[in-house]
Short mmCIF file of C-alpha atoms and ligand atoms in Angstrom, two decimals:
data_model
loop_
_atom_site.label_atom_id
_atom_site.label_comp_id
_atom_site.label_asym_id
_atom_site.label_seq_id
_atom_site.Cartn_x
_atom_site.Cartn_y
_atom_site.Cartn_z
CA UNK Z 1 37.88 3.97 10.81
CA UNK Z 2 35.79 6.44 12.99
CA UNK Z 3 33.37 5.14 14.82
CA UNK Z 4 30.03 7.84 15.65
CA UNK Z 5 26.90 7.24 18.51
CA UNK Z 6 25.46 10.64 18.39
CA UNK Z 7 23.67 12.79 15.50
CA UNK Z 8 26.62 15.51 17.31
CA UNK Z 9 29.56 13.41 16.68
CA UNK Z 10 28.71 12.10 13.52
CA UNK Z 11 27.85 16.11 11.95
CA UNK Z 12 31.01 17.41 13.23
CA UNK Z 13 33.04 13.84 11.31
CA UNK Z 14 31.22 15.71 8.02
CA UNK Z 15 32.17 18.96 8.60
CA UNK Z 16 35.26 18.61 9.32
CA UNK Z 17 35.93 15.95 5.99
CA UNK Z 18 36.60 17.00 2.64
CA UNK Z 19 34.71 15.62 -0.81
CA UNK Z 20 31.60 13.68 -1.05
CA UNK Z 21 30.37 11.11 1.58
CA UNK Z 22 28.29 7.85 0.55
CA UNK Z 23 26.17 6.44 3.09
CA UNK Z 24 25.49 2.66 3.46
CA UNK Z 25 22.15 2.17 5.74
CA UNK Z 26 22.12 -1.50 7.62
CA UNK Z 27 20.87 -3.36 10.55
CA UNK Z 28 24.17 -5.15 10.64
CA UNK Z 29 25.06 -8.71 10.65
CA UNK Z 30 26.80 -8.06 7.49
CA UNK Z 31 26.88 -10.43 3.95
CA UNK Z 32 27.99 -9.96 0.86
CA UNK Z 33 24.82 -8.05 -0.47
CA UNK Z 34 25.92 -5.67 2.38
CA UNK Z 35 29.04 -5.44 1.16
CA UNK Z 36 28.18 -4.55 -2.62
CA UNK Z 37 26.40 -1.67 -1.40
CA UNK Z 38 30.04 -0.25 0.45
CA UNK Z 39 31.98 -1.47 -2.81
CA UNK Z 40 29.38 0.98 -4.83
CA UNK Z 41 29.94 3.79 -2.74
CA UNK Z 42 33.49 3.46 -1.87
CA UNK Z 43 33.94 3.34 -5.54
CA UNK Z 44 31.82 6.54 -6.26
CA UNK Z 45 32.70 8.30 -3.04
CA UNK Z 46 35.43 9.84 -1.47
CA UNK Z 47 34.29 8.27 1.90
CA UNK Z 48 31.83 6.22 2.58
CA UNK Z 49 29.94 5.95 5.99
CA UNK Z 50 27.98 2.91 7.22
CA UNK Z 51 25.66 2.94 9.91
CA UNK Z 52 24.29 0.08 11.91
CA UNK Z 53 21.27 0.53 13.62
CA UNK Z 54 18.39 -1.98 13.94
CA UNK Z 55 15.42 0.39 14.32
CA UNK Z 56 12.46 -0.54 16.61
CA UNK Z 57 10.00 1.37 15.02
CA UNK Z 58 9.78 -0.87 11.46
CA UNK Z 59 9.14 -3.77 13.71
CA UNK Z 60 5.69 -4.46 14.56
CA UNK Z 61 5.01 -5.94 17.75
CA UNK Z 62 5.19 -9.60 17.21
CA UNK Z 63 8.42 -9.03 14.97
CA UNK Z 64 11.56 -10.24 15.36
CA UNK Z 65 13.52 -7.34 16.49
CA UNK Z 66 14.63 -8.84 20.29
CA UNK Z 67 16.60 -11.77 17.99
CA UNK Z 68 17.76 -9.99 15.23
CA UNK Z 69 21.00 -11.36 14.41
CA UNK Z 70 23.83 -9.18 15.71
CA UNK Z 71 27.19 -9.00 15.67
CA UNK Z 72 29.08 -5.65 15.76
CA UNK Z 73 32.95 -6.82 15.92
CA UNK Z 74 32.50 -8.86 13.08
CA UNK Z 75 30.52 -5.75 10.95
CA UNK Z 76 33.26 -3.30 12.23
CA UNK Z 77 36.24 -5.93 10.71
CA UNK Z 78 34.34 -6.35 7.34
CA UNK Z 79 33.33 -2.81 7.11
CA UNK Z 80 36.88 -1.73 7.85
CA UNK Z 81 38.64 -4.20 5.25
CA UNK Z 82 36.11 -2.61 2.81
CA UNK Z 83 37.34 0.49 3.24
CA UNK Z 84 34.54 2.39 5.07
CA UNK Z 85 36.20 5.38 6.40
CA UNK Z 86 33.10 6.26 9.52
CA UNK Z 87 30.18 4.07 11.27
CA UNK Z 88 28.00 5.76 12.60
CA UNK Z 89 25.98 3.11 15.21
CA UNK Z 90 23.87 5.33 17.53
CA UNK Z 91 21.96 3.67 20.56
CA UNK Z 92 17.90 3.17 20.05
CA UNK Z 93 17.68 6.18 23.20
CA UNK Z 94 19.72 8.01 20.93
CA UNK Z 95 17.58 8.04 17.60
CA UNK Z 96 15.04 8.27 20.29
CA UNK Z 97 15.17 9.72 23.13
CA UNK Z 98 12.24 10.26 25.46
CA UNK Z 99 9.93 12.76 24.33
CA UNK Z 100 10.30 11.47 20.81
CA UNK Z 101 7.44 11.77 18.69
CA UNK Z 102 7.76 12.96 15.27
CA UNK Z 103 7.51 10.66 12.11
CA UNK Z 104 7.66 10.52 8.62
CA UNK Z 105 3.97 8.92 7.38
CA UNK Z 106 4.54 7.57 3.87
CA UNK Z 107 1.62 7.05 1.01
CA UNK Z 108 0.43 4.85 -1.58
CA UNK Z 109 3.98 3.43 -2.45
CA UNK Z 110 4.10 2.11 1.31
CA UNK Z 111 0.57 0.34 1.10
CA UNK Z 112 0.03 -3.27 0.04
CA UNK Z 113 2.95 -5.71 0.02
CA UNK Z 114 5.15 -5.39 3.18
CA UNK Z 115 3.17 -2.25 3.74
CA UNK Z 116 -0.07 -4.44 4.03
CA UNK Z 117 1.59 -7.37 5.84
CA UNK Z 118 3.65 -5.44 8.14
CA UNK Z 119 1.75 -2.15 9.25
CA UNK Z 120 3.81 0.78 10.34
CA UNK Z 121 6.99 -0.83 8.80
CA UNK Z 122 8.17 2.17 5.86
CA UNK Z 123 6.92 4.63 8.57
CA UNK Z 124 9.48 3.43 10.75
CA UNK Z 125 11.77 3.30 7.74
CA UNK Z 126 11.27 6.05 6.16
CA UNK Z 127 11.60 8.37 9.46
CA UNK Z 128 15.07 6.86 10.73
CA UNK Z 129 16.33 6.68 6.91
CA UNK Z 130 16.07 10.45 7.41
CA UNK Z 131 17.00 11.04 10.85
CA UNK Z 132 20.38 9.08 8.92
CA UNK Z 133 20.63 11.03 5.76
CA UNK Z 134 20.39 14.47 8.27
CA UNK Z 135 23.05 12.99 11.02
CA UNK Z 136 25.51 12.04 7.95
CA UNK Z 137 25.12 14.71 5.45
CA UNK Z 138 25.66 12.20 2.83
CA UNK Z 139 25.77 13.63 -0.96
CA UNK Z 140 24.63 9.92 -2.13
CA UNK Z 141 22.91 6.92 -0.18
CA UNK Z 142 23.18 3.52 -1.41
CA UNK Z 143 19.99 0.68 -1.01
CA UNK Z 144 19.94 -2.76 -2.16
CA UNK Z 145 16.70 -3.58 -5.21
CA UNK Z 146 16.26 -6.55 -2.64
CA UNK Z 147 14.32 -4.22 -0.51
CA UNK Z 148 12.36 -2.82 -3.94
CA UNK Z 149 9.39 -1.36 -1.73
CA UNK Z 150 11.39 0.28 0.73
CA UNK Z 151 13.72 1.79 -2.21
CA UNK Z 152 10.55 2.86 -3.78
CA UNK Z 153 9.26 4.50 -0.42
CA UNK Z 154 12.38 6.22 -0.14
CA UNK Z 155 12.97 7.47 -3.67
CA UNK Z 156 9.30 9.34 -3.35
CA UNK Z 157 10.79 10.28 -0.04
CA UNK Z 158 13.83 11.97 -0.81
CA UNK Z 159 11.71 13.40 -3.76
CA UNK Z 160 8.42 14.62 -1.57
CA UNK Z 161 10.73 16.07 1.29
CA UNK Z 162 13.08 17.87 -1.16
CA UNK Z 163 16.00 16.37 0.24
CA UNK Z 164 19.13 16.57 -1.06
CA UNK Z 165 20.44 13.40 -1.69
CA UNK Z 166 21.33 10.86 -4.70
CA UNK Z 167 19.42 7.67 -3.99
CA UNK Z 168 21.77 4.85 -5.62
CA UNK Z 169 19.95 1.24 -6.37
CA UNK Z 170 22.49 -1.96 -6.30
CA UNK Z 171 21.49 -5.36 -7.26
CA UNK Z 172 20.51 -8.39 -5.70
CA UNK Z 173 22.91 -10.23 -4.90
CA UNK Z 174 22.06 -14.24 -4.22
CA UNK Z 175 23.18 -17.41 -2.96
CA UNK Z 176 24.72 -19.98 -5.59
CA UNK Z 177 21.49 -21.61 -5.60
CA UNK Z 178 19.43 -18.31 -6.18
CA UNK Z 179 18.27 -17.63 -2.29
CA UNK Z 180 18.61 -13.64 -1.78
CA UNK Z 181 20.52 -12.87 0.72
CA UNK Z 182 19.60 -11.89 4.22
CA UNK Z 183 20.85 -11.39 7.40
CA UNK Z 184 17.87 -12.97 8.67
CA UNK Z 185 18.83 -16.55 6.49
CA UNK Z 186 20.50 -17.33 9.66
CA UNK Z 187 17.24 -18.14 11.09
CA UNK Z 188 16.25 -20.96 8.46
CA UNK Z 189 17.36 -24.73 9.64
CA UNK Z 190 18.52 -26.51 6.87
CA UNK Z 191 15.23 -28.17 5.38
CA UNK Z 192 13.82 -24.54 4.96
CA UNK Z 193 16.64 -23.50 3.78
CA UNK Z 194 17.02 -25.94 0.85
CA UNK Z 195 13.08 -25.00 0.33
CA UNK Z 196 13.49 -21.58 0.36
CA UNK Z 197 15.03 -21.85 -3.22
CA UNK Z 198 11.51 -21.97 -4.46
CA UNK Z 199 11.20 -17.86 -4.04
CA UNK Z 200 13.78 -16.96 -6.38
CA UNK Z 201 13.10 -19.86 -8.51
CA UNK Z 202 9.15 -18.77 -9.22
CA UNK Z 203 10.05 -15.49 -9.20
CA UNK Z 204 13.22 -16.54 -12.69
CA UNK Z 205 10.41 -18.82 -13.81
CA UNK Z 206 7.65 -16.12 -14.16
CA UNK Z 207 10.94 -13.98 -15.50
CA UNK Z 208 11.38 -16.62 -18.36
CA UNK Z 209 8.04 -16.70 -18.95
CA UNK Z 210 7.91 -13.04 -19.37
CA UNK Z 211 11.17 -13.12 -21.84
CA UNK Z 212 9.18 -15.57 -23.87
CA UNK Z 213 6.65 -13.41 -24.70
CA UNK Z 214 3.94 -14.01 -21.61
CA UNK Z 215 2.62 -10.56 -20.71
CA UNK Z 216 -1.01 -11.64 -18.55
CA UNK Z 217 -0.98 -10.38 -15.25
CA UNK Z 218 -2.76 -13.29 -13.77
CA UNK Z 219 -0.58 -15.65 -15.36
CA UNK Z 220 2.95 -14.37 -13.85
CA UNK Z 221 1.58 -14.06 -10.76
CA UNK Z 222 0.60 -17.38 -11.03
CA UNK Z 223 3.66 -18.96 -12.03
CA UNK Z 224 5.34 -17.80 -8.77
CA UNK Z 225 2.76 -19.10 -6.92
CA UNK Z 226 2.57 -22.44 -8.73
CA UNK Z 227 5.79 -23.06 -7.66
CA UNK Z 228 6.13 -21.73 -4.23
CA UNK Z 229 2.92 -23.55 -3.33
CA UNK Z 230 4.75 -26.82 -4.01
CA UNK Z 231 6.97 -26.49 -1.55
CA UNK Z 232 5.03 -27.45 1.64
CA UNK Z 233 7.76 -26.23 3.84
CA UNK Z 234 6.56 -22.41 2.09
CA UNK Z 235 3.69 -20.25 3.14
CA UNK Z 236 3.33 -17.77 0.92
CA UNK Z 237 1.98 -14.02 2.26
CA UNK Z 238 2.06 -12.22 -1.13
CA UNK Z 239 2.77 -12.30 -4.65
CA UNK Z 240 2.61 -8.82 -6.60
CA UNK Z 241 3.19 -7.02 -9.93
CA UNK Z 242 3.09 -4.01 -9.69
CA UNK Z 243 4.02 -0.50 -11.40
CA UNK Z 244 7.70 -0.28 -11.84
CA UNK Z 245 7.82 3.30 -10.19
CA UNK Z 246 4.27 4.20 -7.91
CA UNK Z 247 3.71 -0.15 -7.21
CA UNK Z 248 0.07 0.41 -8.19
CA UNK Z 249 -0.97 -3.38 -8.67
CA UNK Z 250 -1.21 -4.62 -12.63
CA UNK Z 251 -4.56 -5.65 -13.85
CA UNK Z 252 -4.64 -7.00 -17.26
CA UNK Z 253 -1.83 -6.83 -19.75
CA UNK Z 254 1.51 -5.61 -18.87
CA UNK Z 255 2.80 -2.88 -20.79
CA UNK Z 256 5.08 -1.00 -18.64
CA UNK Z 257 8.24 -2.11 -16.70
CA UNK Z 258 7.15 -3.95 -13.84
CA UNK Z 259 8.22 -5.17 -10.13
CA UNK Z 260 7.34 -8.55 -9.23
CA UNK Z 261 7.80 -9.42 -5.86
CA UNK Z 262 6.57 -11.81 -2.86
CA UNK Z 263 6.83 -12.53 0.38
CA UNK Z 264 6.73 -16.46 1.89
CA UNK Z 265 7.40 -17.82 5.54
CA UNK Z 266 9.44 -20.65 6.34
CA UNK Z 267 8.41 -21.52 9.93
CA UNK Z 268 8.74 -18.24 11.89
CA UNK Z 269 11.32 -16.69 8.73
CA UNK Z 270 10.04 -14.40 6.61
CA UNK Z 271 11.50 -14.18 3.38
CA UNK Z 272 10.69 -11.67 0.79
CA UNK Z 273 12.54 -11.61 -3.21
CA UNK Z 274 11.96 -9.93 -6.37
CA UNK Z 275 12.78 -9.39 -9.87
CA UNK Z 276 11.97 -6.43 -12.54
CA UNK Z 277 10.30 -7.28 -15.93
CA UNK Z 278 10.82 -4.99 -18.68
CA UNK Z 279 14.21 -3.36 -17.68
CA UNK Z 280 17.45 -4.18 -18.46
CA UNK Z 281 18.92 -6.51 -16.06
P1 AMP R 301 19.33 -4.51 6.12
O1 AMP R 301 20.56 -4.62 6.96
O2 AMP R 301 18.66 -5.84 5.87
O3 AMP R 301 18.39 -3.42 6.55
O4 AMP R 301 19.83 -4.08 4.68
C1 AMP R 301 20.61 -2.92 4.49
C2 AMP R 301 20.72 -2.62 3.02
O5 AMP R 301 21.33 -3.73 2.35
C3 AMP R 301 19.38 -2.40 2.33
O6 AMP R 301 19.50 -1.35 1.39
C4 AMP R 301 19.12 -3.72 1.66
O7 AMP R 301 18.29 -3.61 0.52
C5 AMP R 301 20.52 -4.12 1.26
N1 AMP R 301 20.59 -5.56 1.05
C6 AMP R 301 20.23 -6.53 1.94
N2 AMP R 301 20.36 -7.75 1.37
C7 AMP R 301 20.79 -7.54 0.08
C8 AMP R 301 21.09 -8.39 -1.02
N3 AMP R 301 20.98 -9.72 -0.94
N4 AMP R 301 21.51 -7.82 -2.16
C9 AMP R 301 21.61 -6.46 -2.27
N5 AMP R 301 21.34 -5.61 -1.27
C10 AMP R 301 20.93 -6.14 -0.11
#
């Protein structure tokens, strides 16, 4: 497994391989939902590249990025075993360097949501996902539905910017007890953690309802935050449904496959989950 720090390095890997090249985007500390995303491509791919980069620029200023959870030797083991034939893992002076100051501004998809609650965030996404896509030359990029904004943001991307790329969504996948996860569940001591099971169990609950027959708005919404609001340990920043493909917020009846999704801190953690209504599962 080749490992790449420079947008240099990492071309020359591309030109010099043969076939088509998935890309796996991460911050690192690697789990399981990680790892589906590198089974996906390794499976669809001829090589698959991961990169590990924890990008300043989608953290605001009072954001965790200082203690993100890191730990490269462990990433580089799993991401080896799974097959991954380059990482690319450039330094933050690398992606950029002084002098740097050119960005990719998303619209409406980006607003509201984590867009609302964490300002600048798909601007700082959306400009490194492409500084990534250019250093790799991948012919598909994988991204988890756990992210379902920043999947949006980057479909209307890749779409917007003509670039040439297959965007490729993978499932959530989840704890036994239903908690997404995240690298950042490491932060949770273990009475939020047994709490944070709320999130994906409003979000199943509103899902049922929905399966039943339930198609108000107000009322899914409300289920979620029913039951995430009786979990004291829970603060809850959003709950949405929204527009399956643009996220423009549903008023009314729901007629259209939708995206419901939310956003809750435990403590300092914030958690954010979703599920679709409307499409197959
Ligand atoms: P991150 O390292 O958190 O930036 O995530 C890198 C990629 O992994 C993103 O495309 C995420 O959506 C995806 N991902 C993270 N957690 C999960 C999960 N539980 N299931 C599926 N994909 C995930």
């Amino acid at each position: 497994m080749e490992i790449l720090s420079t947008p240099s390095l990492m071309r020359d890997w591309r030109k010099a391989q043969r076939g088509t090249v998935g890309l796996v985007p991460t911050m690192g500390y690697l789990h399981e939902g990680h790892l589906s995303l590198v089974r996906a491509s390794v499976a669809e791919n001829d090589l698959t590249v991961a990169s590990i980069f924890v990008n300043p620029t989608q953290f605001g200023p009072n954001e965790d990025f200082e203690r993100y959870p890191r730990n490269e030797e462990r990433d580089l083991a799993m991401l080896k075993d799974a097959g991954v034939a380059a990482v690319y893992m450039p330094g933050v002076d690398v992606i950029y360097p002084g002098g740097y100051e050119t960005y990719v501004v998303p619209g409406a998809t980006a607003e509201l949501r984590e867009g609302g609650s964490r300002p600048g965030h798909f601007r700082g996404v959306a400009t490194v996902v492409l500084k990534l896509f250019n250093a790799t030359g991948a012919d598909r990029a994988y991204f988890g539905r756990k992210d379902a904004q920043q999947l949006r943001v980057i479909r209307r991307m890749v779409t917007d910017l003509d670039v040439d790329i297959e965007v490729v969504a993978c499932p959530i996948v989840r704890e036994e007890d239903g908690l997404a996860m995240s690298s950042r569940n490491v932060y949770l001591g273990s009475e939020d953690r047994k709490a944070a099971v709320v999130l994906s169990r409003g979000l199943a609950e509103a899902k049922a309802a929905y399966a039943a027959g339930e198609r108000g708005a107000d009322v899914l919404r409300a289920i979620v935050r029913s039951r995430v609001g009786s979990e004291p340990r829970a603060a809850l920043d959003y709950v949405s449904l929204a527009d399956e493909v643009t996220l423009a917020e549903i008023e009314g009846r729901l007629e259209r496959p939708a995206l419901l999704s939310l956003a809750a801190k435990f403590g300092s953690t914030r958690l954010i989950d979703n599920v679709e209504l409307g499409l197959p599962d």
